[in-house]
């Protein structure tokens, strides 16, 4: 089962078996997220091995996405655990010491230096709201505004623009080193505040330049998404923390705005969190969730993501299959309701060729597929950004490049040998389409490529009749 919109599934205890990972692939998953906020290094090693094993079994590349925790402040140990908060109650956030009903330490000892009276502090994904009354001797004195329950280790959300924590924490550095050792394909960066945060992570990568997915989950990031899109390879609309940091009612429109910005920049956008939340405990989604997945597709997202549904839920396979079914129906029947994309600028030869390929495909010629040969994946990204009405088959020699393409809307990658010349390149695409049963003799396809092969960027378009090979 597949949809043109890609599916990212988070791995966790509920899905860390060969059978389940392979099942998720059959249900449409092509990217697997390892959330480094949870699990042990041994868990992560095992998950990567499971994905690579599934690749072998299903016979196509899959991507492993490592999600780095970022500068997220968490509560220390509480006793009693949980603590029940009532409006009016005083609570202190301290640099260290034990935690109880009167106060608790956090994972960020410098917190008091960043906060001022009147600031809002949210605990446990917004379940408890505190207001800062005073900051004294390293302690933040607050009063509870909205009561609720908070447990040890749960999140402490403070105004992101003033948080003094570095964008890349020591824990992220350690995570990045492990991600490299595991040869993963994509890195997600949490709590990005601006383009400089992405640059900082990028500078730590050196020559192993993996694609960075900037998670948009703070107000400063929403406000400067255009700047972030210049530095990052993709964005994730991380609605979980976004809904804590910003008023909930703003999320639907922010989602549309962010997807549109990503589309205009030609970068993939992933819509994430609570898409099929009730399926953590039920085999069928609510009508509201079904509508949410369809709306993400109609907004123009490249991918939708499942979190708890596949990581800790009772129905991981059903959740993935449901997301795929909803997405493919919305794709095939939702045309008239699709968001009108913002105008894209085609400022390079490659972008102009991709644009032309899509417009030839949309003509009355009857083009059944667009193909490209690319060693870096660049042409595949440009073609995906045009959202053509037929499949994009990208012939790519390096398997790691093929894996990273798993996030791209509408793109399927195929293996290739490096051709000797342009005729060889056209022939390998022609033969590849037939060998893999993707086109028949006399079908019309559009080919985008670079000529001379390996020594130019995308600069060529061919309207090609399958079987009329050049050799
Ligand atoms: P998380 O990110 O699952 O790592 O918190 C996604 C979100 O905040 O929506
Ligand atoms: Mn988050």
Short mmCIF file of C-alpha atoms and ligand atoms in Angstrom, two decimals:
data_model
loop_
_atom_site.label_atom_id
_atom_site.label_comp_id
_atom_site.label_asym_id
_atom_site.label_seq_id
_atom_site.Cartn_x
_atom_site.Cartn_y
_atom_site.Cartn_z
CA UNK A 1 0.00 0.00 0.00
CA UNK A 2 1.38 3.39 -0.92
CA UNK A 3 0.45 7.03 -1.19
CA UNK A 4 2.37 9.81 -2.87
CA UNK A 5 2.48 11.57 0.50
CA UNK A 6 5.19 9.87 2.53
CA UNK A 7 4.65 8.29 5.94
CA UNK A 8 7.07 8.67 8.86
CA UNK A 9 6.59 6.16 11.69
CA UNK A 10 8.20 6.57 15.11
CA UNK A 11 9.70 3.35 16.45
CA UNK A 12 9.31 2.37 20.09
CA UNK A 13 8.54 -0.60 22.30
CA UNK A 14 5.33 -1.34 20.37
CA UNK A 15 7.10 -1.61 17.03
CA UNK A 16 10.61 -2.92 17.70
CA UNK A 17 10.24 -6.36 16.16
CA UNK A 18 11.15 -7.52 12.64
CA UNK A 19 7.54 -8.45 11.95
CA UNK A 20 6.22 -5.05 13.01
CA UNK A 21 8.82 -2.96 11.14
CA UNK A 22 8.19 -4.97 7.98
CA UNK A 23 4.46 -4.63 8.58
CA UNK A 24 4.79 -0.85 8.86
CA UNK A 25 6.64 -0.80 5.52
CA UNK A 26 3.86 -2.80 3.91
CA UNK A 27 1.40 -0.35 5.44
CA UNK A 28 3.19 2.51 3.65
CA UNK A 29 6.01 3.70 5.93
CA UNK A 30 9.26 4.73 4.27
CA UNK A 31 10.91 6.78 7.04
CA UNK A 32 11.46 5.53 10.59
CA UNK A 33 11.98 8.03 13.40
CA UNK A 34 14.15 7.21 16.39
CA UNK A 35 13.29 9.69 19.13
CA UNK A 36 16.54 10.17 21.05
CA UNK A 37 14.60 11.72 23.93
CA UNK A 38 13.54 8.16 24.77
CA UNK A 39 15.16 4.75 24.88
CA UNK A 40 18.72 3.55 25.47
CA UNK A 41 21.59 3.44 22.96
CA UNK A 42 21.01 -0.32 22.80
CA UNK A 43 17.36 0.26 21.85
CA UNK A 44 18.45 2.63 19.08
CA UNK A 45 21.07 0.19 17.73
CA UNK A 46 18.44 -2.49 17.56
CA UNK A 47 15.94 -0.24 15.78
CA UNK A 48 18.44 0.68 13.07
CA UNK A 49 19.26 -3.00 12.57
CA UNK A 50 15.54 -3.76 12.23
CA UNK A 51 15.08 -1.09 9.56
CA UNK A 52 18.10 -2.32 7.58
CA UNK A 53 16.78 -5.87 7.83
CA UNK A 54 13.37 -4.72 6.57
CA UNK A 55 15.11 -3.04 3.63
CA UNK A 56 16.53 -6.40 2.63
CA UNK A 57 13.20 -8.15 2.98
CA UNK A 58 11.10 -5.61 1.05
CA UNK A 59 13.86 -4.82 -1.45
CA UNK A 60 13.83 -1.05 -1.31
CA UNK A 61 15.68 1.62 0.67
CA UNK A 62 14.19 3.01 3.86
CA UNK A 63 15.31 6.06 5.80
CA UNK A 64 16.26 6.25 9.46
CA UNK A 65 15.57 9.65 11.01
CA UNK A 66 17.25 10.49 14.32
CA UNK A 67 15.36 13.12 16.30
CA UNK A 68 17.70 15.02 18.64
CA UNK A 69 16.10 16.31 21.89
CA UNK A 70 17.35 19.91 21.61
CA UNK A 71 17.15 22.51 24.37
CA UNK A 72 14.12 21.13 26.20
CA UNK A 73 13.95 21.75 29.94
CA UNK A 74 12.52 18.94 32.05
CA UNK A 75 11.43 18.56 35.69
CA UNK A 76 13.77 16.65 38.01
CA UNK A 77 12.70 13.93 40.39
CA UNK A 78 9.42 14.52 42.28
CA UNK A 79 8.26 12.88 45.51
CA UNK A 80 5.31 12.44 45.62
CA UNK A 81 5.16 11.61 41.92
CA UNK A 82 2.99 12.97 40.36
CA UNK A 83 2.48 16.29 42.11
CA UNK A 84 -1.05 17.65 41.92
CA UNK A 85 -1.16 21.42 41.38
CA UNK A 86 -4.04 23.66 42.51
CA UNK A 87 -4.63 27.25 41.42
CA UNK A 88 -3.04 29.71 43.81
CA UNK A 89 -0.44 27.20 45.05
CA UNK A 90 3.17 28.42 45.23
CA UNK A 91 5.86 26.39 43.46
CA UNK A 92 9.59 26.98 43.17
CA UNK A 93 11.82 25.93 40.26
CA UNK A 94 15.29 25.38 41.75
CA UNK A 95 18.76 24.66 40.39
CA UNK A 96 19.10 21.45 42.44
CA UNK A 97 17.83 19.52 45.47
CA UNK A 98 14.79 17.29 45.94
CA UNK A 99 11.35 17.89 44.39
CA UNK A 100 7.95 17.91 46.14
CA UNK A 101 4.73 19.97 46.30
CA UNK A 102 6.68 23.13 47.20
CA UNK A 103 9.14 23.04 44.32
CA UNK A 104 11.51 20.98 42.19
CA UNK A 105 14.82 21.12 40.34
CA UNK A 106 14.93 21.16 36.55
CA UNK A 107 17.47 19.83 34.05
CA UNK A 108 18.61 23.44 33.44
CA UNK A 109 20.28 24.97 36.53
CA UNK A 110 20.51 28.39 34.86
CA UNK A 111 16.74 28.75 34.41
CA UNK A 112 16.38 31.58 36.97
CA UNK A 113 18.76 33.73 34.94
CA UNK A 114 16.43 33.68 31.93
CA UNK A 115 13.03 34.31 33.56
CA UNK A 116 11.32 37.48 34.77
CA UNK A 117 8.23 38.20 36.88
CA UNK A 118 5.08 37.83 34.77
CA UNK A 119 6.53 35.06 32.54
CA UNK A 120 4.38 32.03 31.92
CA UNK A 121 5.83 28.58 32.65
CA UNK A 122 4.00 25.44 31.51
CA UNK A 123 4.58 22.00 32.95
CA UNK A 124 3.76 18.60 31.47
CA UNK A 125 2.78 19.65 27.92
CA UNK A 126 0.70 22.52 29.24
CA UNK A 127 -1.23 20.53 31.86
CA UNK A 128 -0.10 22.99 34.57
CA UNK A 129 0.33 26.73 34.11
CA UNK A 130 2.54 28.71 36.46
CA UNK A 131 3.18 32.44 36.57
CA UNK A 132 6.57 33.78 37.69
CA UNK A 133 6.27 36.11 40.72
CA UNK A 134 9.92 36.59 41.61
CA UNK A 135 13.39 35.34 40.82
CA UNK A 136 15.71 35.14 43.82
CA UNK A 137 19.01 33.38 44.56
CA UNK A 138 18.79 31.07 41.60
CA UNK A 139 15.21 30.04 42.37
CA UNK A 140 12.13 30.92 40.34
CA UNK A 141 9.14 31.58 42.59
CA UNK A 142 5.86 30.93 40.82
CA UNK A 143 2.18 30.72 41.56
CA UNK A 144 -0.11 28.20 39.89
CA UNK A 145 -2.62 29.75 37.49
CA UNK A 146 -4.19 26.59 36.08
CA UNK A 147 -4.03 23.38 38.08
CA UNK A 148 -3.26 19.86 36.91
CA UNK A 149 -0.87 16.98 37.34
CA UNK A 150 2.88 16.86 36.60
CA UNK A 151 5.33 13.95 36.83
CA UNK A 152 9.09 13.59 37.17
CA UNK A 153 10.91 14.21 33.90
CA UNK A 154 8.03 15.98 32.18
CA UNK A 155 8.62 19.12 30.13
CA UNK A 156 9.00 22.68 31.42
CA UNK A 157 8.08 25.15 28.67
CA UNK A 158 9.30 28.74 29.08
CA UNK A 159 9.37 31.62 26.54
CA UNK A 160 11.75 30.17 23.93
CA UNK A 161 13.26 33.46 22.81
CA UNK A 162 14.82 34.03 26.24
CA UNK A 163 15.99 30.52 26.99
CA UNK A 164 19.76 30.71 27.44
CA UNK A 165 20.38 27.02 26.70
CA UNK A 166 22.54 26.43 23.61
CA UNK A 167 20.74 25.20 20.48
CA UNK A 168 22.83 22.05 20.50
CA UNK A 169 23.23 20.65 24.02
CA UNK A 170 25.91 18.17 25.13
CA UNK A 171 23.24 15.47 24.89
CA UNK A 172 22.57 16.43 21.26
CA UNK A 173 26.30 16.26 20.47
CA UNK A 174 26.43 12.79 21.91
CA UNK A 175 23.28 11.87 19.94
CA UNK A 176 24.76 13.21 16.73
CA UNK A 177 27.93 11.15 17.20
CA UNK A 178 25.82 8.04 17.75
CA UNK A 179 23.67 8.88 14.71
CA UNK A 180 26.82 9.05 12.56
CA UNK A 181 28.08 5.76 13.96
CA UNK A 182 24.72 4.18 13.10
CA UNK A 183 24.89 5.62 9.56
CA UNK A 184 21.42 7.10 9.72
CA UNK A 185 19.94 9.16 6.89
CA UNK A 186 18.19 12.21 8.32
CA UNK A 187 18.55 14.35 11.47
CA UNK A 188 15.70 16.25 13.10
CA UNK A 189 16.58 19.22 15.31
CA UNK A 190 14.17 20.05 18.14
CA UNK A 191 13.24 23.51 19.49
CA UNK A 192 14.95 25.42 16.71
CA UNK A 193 14.61 29.15 17.40
CA UNK A 194 16.17 30.58 14.25
CA UNK A 195 18.46 29.92 11.26
CA UNK A 196 21.59 30.27 13.42
CA UNK A 197 20.51 27.21 15.44
CA UNK A 198 20.45 25.13 12.25
CA UNK A 199 23.82 26.57 11.20
CA UNK A 200 25.24 25.57 14.58
CA UNK A 201 24.14 21.96 14.14
CA UNK A 202 25.37 21.97 10.55
CA UNK A 203 28.80 23.19 11.64
CA UNK A 204 29.11 20.16 13.93
CA UNK A 205 28.52 17.77 11.04
CA UNK A 206 31.69 18.46 9.14
CA UNK A 207 31.92 16.51 5.93
CA UNK A 208 29.13 14.10 6.93
CA UNK A 209 26.47 16.54 5.90
CA UNK A 210 23.17 14.80 6.63
CA UNK A 211 19.89 16.51 5.74
CA UNK A 212 18.58 18.54 8.70
CA UNK A 213 14.86 18.67 9.43
CA UNK A 214 14.18 21.75 11.55
CA UNK A 215 11.30 21.11 13.94
CA UNK A 216 9.10 24.17 14.11
CA UNK A 217 7.79 24.17 17.67
CA UNK A 218 8.56 27.62 19.12
CA UNK A 219 7.17 31.06 18.36
CA UNK A 220 10.48 32.52 17.13
CA UNK A 221 10.76 29.62 14.67
CA UNK A 222 7.25 30.25 13.31
CA UNK A 223 8.10 33.91 12.89
CA UNK A 224 11.33 33.25 10.98
CA UNK A 225 10.43 30.13 9.04
CA UNK A 226 11.67 31.71 5.80
CA UNK A 227 15.13 32.16 7.32
CA UNK A 228 15.09 28.63 8.72
CA UNK A 229 14.10 27.23 5.31
CA UNK A 230 17.26 28.75 3.85
CA UNK A 231 19.42 26.74 6.24
CA UNK A 232 17.45 23.54 6.80
CA UNK A 233 16.72 20.79 4.26
CA UNK A 234 13.15 20.27 5.47
CA UNK A 235 10.81 21.30 8.27
CA UNK A 236 8.57 19.42 10.64
CA UNK A 237 5.42 21.08 11.90
CA UNK A 238 5.78 19.72 15.43
CA UNK A 239 2.27 20.38 16.63
CA UNK A 240 2.83 18.78 20.06
CA UNK A 241 5.14 21.40 21.46
CA UNK A 242 3.80 24.08 19.14
CA UNK A 243 0.42 23.67 20.85
CA UNK A 244 2.08 24.19 24.24
CA UNK A 245 4.20 27.17 23.23
CA UNK A 246 1.39 28.87 21.30
CA UNK A 247 -2.38 29.03 21.77
CA UNK A 248 -3.94 25.87 20.36
CA UNK A 249 -6.36 27.68 18.09
CA UNK A 250 -3.44 29.14 16.13
CA UNK A 251 -2.11 25.72 15.10
CA UNK A 252 -4.38 24.98 12.10
CA UNK A 253 -3.51 28.22 10.34
CA UNK A 254 0.17 28.05 11.31
CA UNK A 255 0.25 24.58 9.75
CA UNK A 256 -1.09 25.95 6.47
CA UNK A 257 1.30 28.89 6.56
CA UNK A 258 4.33 26.69 7.29
CA UNK A 259 3.48 24.13 4.61
CA UNK A 260 3.02 26.93 2.11
CA UNK A 261 6.37 28.49 3.07
CA UNK A 262 8.11 25.12 2.69
CA UNK A 263 6.47 24.54 -0.70
CA UNK A 264 7.52 27.96 -1.94
CA UNK A 265 11.10 27.21 -0.84
CA UNK A 266 10.99 23.79 -2.48
CA UNK A 267 11.69 22.04 0.83
CA UNK A 268 9.75 19.08 2.23
CA UNK A 269 7.33 19.64 5.13
CA UNK A 270 6.28 16.93 7.58
CA UNK A 271 3.05 17.37 9.55
CA UNK A 272 3.44 15.67 12.93
CA UNK A 273 1.84 14.72 16.21
CA UNK A 274 -1.55 13.41 17.34
CA UNK A 275 -2.65 12.70 13.76
CA UNK A 276 -4.30 9.45 14.76
CA UNK A 277 -3.84 9.79 18.52
CA UNK A 278 -6.89 7.75 19.52
CA UNK A 279 -5.47 4.78 17.59
CA UNK A 280 -2.94 4.36 20.42
CA UNK A 281 -5.79 2.46 22.07
CA UNK A 282 -8.35 1.82 19.32
CA UNK A 283 -8.25 0.03 15.95
CA UNK A 284 -10.11 2.83 14.19
CA UNK A 285 -9.54 6.60 14.11
CA UNK A 286 -12.02 9.29 15.08
CA UNK A 287 -13.68 11.21 12.24
CA UNK A 288 -11.76 14.29 13.36
CA UNK A 289 -8.43 12.46 13.01
CA UNK A 290 -9.35 11.13 9.57
CA UNK A 291 -10.13 14.68 8.56
CA UNK A 292 -6.84 15.91 10.05
CA UNK A 293 -4.72 13.50 7.97
CA UNK A 294 -6.66 14.37 4.81
CA UNK A 295 -6.30 18.07 5.51
CA UNK A 296 -2.52 17.77 5.93
CA UNK A 297 -2.42 16.16 2.47
CA UNK A 298 -4.65 18.87 1.00
CA UNK A 299 -2.49 21.56 2.65
CA UNK A 300 0.36 20.16 0.55
CA UNK A 301 2.49 18.31 3.11
CA UNK A 302 5.21 16.00 1.78
CA UNK A 303 4.82 13.60 4.67
CA UNK A 304 2.69 12.86 7.68
CA UNK A 305 4.14 11.41 10.86
CA UNK A 306 2.92 9.02 13.51
CA UNK A 307 4.41 9.18 17.01
CA UNK A 308 2.84 7.35 19.95
CA UNK A 309 0.51 5.58 17.52
CA UNK A 310 3.37 3.40 16.24
CA UNK A 311 5.88 3.78 19.11
CA UNK A 312 3.79 2.76 22.10
CA UNK A 313 0.29 2.10 20.73
CA UNK A 314 -1.76 -1.08 20.66
CA UNK A 315 -2.36 -0.84 16.87
CA UNK A 316 0.82 0.31 15.09
CA UNK A 317 0.11 -1.50 11.82
CA UNK A 318 -3.51 -0.35 11.69
CA UNK A 319 -2.47 3.24 12.38
CA UNK A 320 0.07 3.24 9.53
CA UNK A 321 -2.34 1.55 7.12
CA UNK A 322 -5.08 4.02 8.08
CA UNK A 323 -2.80 7.02 7.44
CA UNK A 324 -1.89 5.62 4.01
CA UNK A 325 -5.48 4.89 3.04
CA UNK A 326 -6.65 8.36 4.04
CA UNK A 327 -3.73 10.05 2.28
CA UNK A 328 -4.14 8.15 -0.96
CA UNK A 329 -7.87 8.87 -1.14
CA UNK A 330 -7.28 12.57 -0.46
CA UNK A 331 -4.61 12.59 -3.18
CA UNK A 332 -6.69 10.89 -5.82
CA UNK A 333 -10.01 12.65 -5.18
CA UNK A 334 -9.00 15.86 -3.41
CA UNK A 335 -7.75 17.82 -6.41
CA UNK A 336 -10.41 20.54 -6.32
CA UNK A 337 -9.79 21.12 -2.61
CA UNK A 338 -6.00 21.30 -2.66
CA UNK A 339 -4.38 24.46 -1.26
CA UNK A 340 -3.17 26.80 -3.97
CA UNK A 341 0.61 26.77 -3.60
CA UNK A 342 2.58 29.99 -3.34
CA UNK A 343 4.52 30.88 -6.48
CA UNK A 344 7.92 29.24 -6.71
CA UNK A 345 10.95 30.99 -8.14
CA UNK A 346 12.86 29.00 -10.73
CA UNK A 347 16.23 30.65 -10.53
CA UNK A 348 18.50 27.78 -11.58
CA UNK A 349 18.64 25.68 -14.73
CA UNK A 350 17.71 22.61 -12.68
CA UNK A 351 14.61 24.24 -11.21
CA UNK A 352 13.53 25.50 -14.63
CA UNK A 353 13.98 22.03 -16.16
CA UNK A 354 11.91 20.45 -13.36
CA UNK A 355 9.21 23.06 -13.88
CA UNK A 356 9.20 22.37 -17.62
CA UNK A 357 9.05 18.60 -17.03
CA UNK A 358 5.96 19.04 -14.89
CA UNK A 359 4.27 21.29 -17.42
CA UNK A 360 4.98 18.89 -20.31
CA UNK A 361 3.55 16.11 -18.17
CA UNK A 362 0.42 18.21 -17.63
CA UNK A 363 -0.03 18.68 -21.38
CA UNK A 364 -2.23 16.54 -23.64
CA UNK A 365 0.69 14.35 -24.72
CA UNK A 366 -0.19 11.57 -22.28
CA UNK A 367 3.03 11.34 -20.29
CA UNK A 368 2.89 8.42 -17.81
CA UNK A 369 5.99 9.15 -15.69
CA UNK A 370 8.85 11.55 -15.13
CA UNK A 371 12.29 10.05 -14.65
CA UNK A 372 15.62 11.47 -13.68
CA UNK A 373 19.16 10.28 -13.23
CA UNK A 374 20.84 11.94 -10.29
CA UNK A 375 23.86 11.16 -8.14
CA UNK A 376 23.13 13.76 -5.45
CA UNK A 377 19.32 13.61 -5.41
CA UNK A 378 19.06 17.27 -6.35
CA UNK A 379 16.95 16.72 -9.48
CA UNK A 380 14.59 14.42 -7.58
CA UNK A 381 14.00 17.17 -5.00
CA UNK A 382 13.31 19.73 -7.73
CA UNK A 383 10.84 17.40 -9.47
CA UNK A 384 9.05 16.57 -6.22
CA UNK A 385 8.67 20.28 -5.47
CA UNK A 386 6.68 20.66 -8.72
CA UNK A 387 4.10 18.09 -7.52
CA UNK A 388 3.65 16.49 -10.95
CA UNK A 389 0.54 14.43 -11.64
CA UNK A 390 2.48 11.23 -12.48
CA UNK A 391 5.12 9.24 -10.56
CA UNK A 392 8.71 10.49 -10.41
CA UNK A 393 11.21 7.64 -10.80
CA UNK A 394 14.67 8.72 -9.73
CA UNK A 395 17.57 6.52 -10.83
CA UNK A 396 20.32 6.98 -8.23
CA UNK A 397 23.54 4.97 -7.81
CA UNK A 398 24.45 5.59 -4.11
CA UNK A 399 22.08 3.78 -1.74
CA UNK A 400 22.50 6.39 1.01
CA UNK A 401 21.23 9.08 -1.35
CA UNK A 402 18.27 6.86 -2.22
CA UNK A 403 17.48 6.49 1.49
CA UNK A 404 17.44 10.23 2.09
CA UNK A 405 14.94 10.61 -0.79
CA UNK A 406 12.35 8.55 1.14
CA UNK A 407 10.89 11.78 2.50
CA UNK A 408 10.17 13.31 -0.91
CA UNK A 409 6.56 13.54 -2.02
CA UNK A 410 5.79 11.46 -5.11
CA UNK A 411 9.33 10.18 -5.64
CA UNK A 412 10.31 6.53 -5.93
CA UNK A 413 14.01 5.73 -6.30
CA UNK A 414 15.59 2.98 -8.36
CA UNK A 415 19.13 1.59 -8.46
CA UNK A 416 21.50 2.56 -11.26
CA UNK A 417 25.06 2.01 -12.42
CA UNK A 418 27.01 5.14 -13.27
CA UNK A 419 26.57 5.46 -17.06
CA UNK A 420 29.44 6.17 -19.44
CA UNK A 421 27.69 8.97 -21.30
CA UNK A 422 24.36 10.66 -21.99
CA UNK A 423 23.13 7.89 -24.32
CA UNK A 424 23.98 5.32 -21.64
CA UNK A 425 22.03 7.34 -19.11
CA UNK A 426 18.93 7.50 -21.30
CA UNK A 427 19.22 3.78 -21.95
CA UNK A 428 19.48 2.90 -18.27
CA UNK A 429 16.33 4.86 -17.49
CA UNK A 430 14.49 3.29 -20.43
CA UNK A 431 15.53 -0.23 -19.49
CA UNK A 432 15.02 0.38 -15.77
CA UNK A 433 11.40 1.41 -16.29
CA UNK A 434 10.72 -1.79 -18.22
CA UNK A 435 12.66 -4.14 -15.92
CA UNK A 436 10.80 -2.84 -12.88
CA UNK A 437 7.44 -2.96 -14.65
CA UNK A 438 6.90 0.78 -14.30
CA UNK A 439 6.24 1.50 -17.98
CA UNK A 440 5.52 -0.43 -21.17
CA UNK A 441 6.87 -0.20 -24.69
CA UNK A 442 5.62 2.94 -26.45
CA UNK A 443 4.64 4.70 -23.20
CA UNK A 444 5.65 8.32 -23.20
CA UNK A 445 7.88 9.59 -20.37
CA UNK A 446 9.75 12.79 -19.65
CA UNK A 447 13.39 12.41 -18.65
CA UNK A 448 15.33 15.08 -16.75
CA UNK A 449 19.07 14.81 -16.44
CA UNK A 450 22.44 16.43 -16.70
CA UNK A 451 24.62 16.20 -19.76
CA UNK A 452 27.53 15.50 -19.94
CA UNK A 453 26.82 12.95 -17.19
CA UNK A 454 28.56 13.62 -13.90
CA UNK A 455 30.02 16.91 -15.13
CA UNK A 456 26.97 19.16 -15.16
CA UNK A 457 23.87 19.91 -13.09
CA UNK A 458 20.38 19.28 -14.48
CA UNK A 459 20.18 20.97 -17.85
CA UNK A 460 18.33 18.57 -20.14
CA UNK A 461 14.84 17.32 -20.86
CA UNK A 462 13.87 14.48 -23.17
CA UNK A 463 10.41 13.43 -24.25
CA UNK A 464 11.02 9.75 -24.64
CA UNK A 465 9.06 6.82 -26.01
CA UNK A 466 9.80 3.73 -23.93
CA UNK A 467 11.57 1.02 -25.91
CA UNK A 468 13.01 3.40 -28.49
CA UNK A 469 16.33 2.96 -26.84
CA UNK A 470 19.43 4.60 -28.13
CA UNK A 471 21.64 1.56 -27.98
P1 LIG B 1 8.42 15.43 19.85
O1 LIG B 1 8.26 16.44 18.67
O2 LIG B 1 7.53 14.26 19.58
O3 LIG B 1 9.86 15.09 19.83
O4 LIG B 1 8.04 16.25 21.05
C1 LIG B 1 7.08 16.58 17.94
C2 LIG B 1 6.16 17.64 18.51
O5 LIG B 1 6.52 18.38 19.43
O6 LIG B 1 5.07 17.74 17.95
MN1 LIG B 2 8.48 18.41 20.28
#
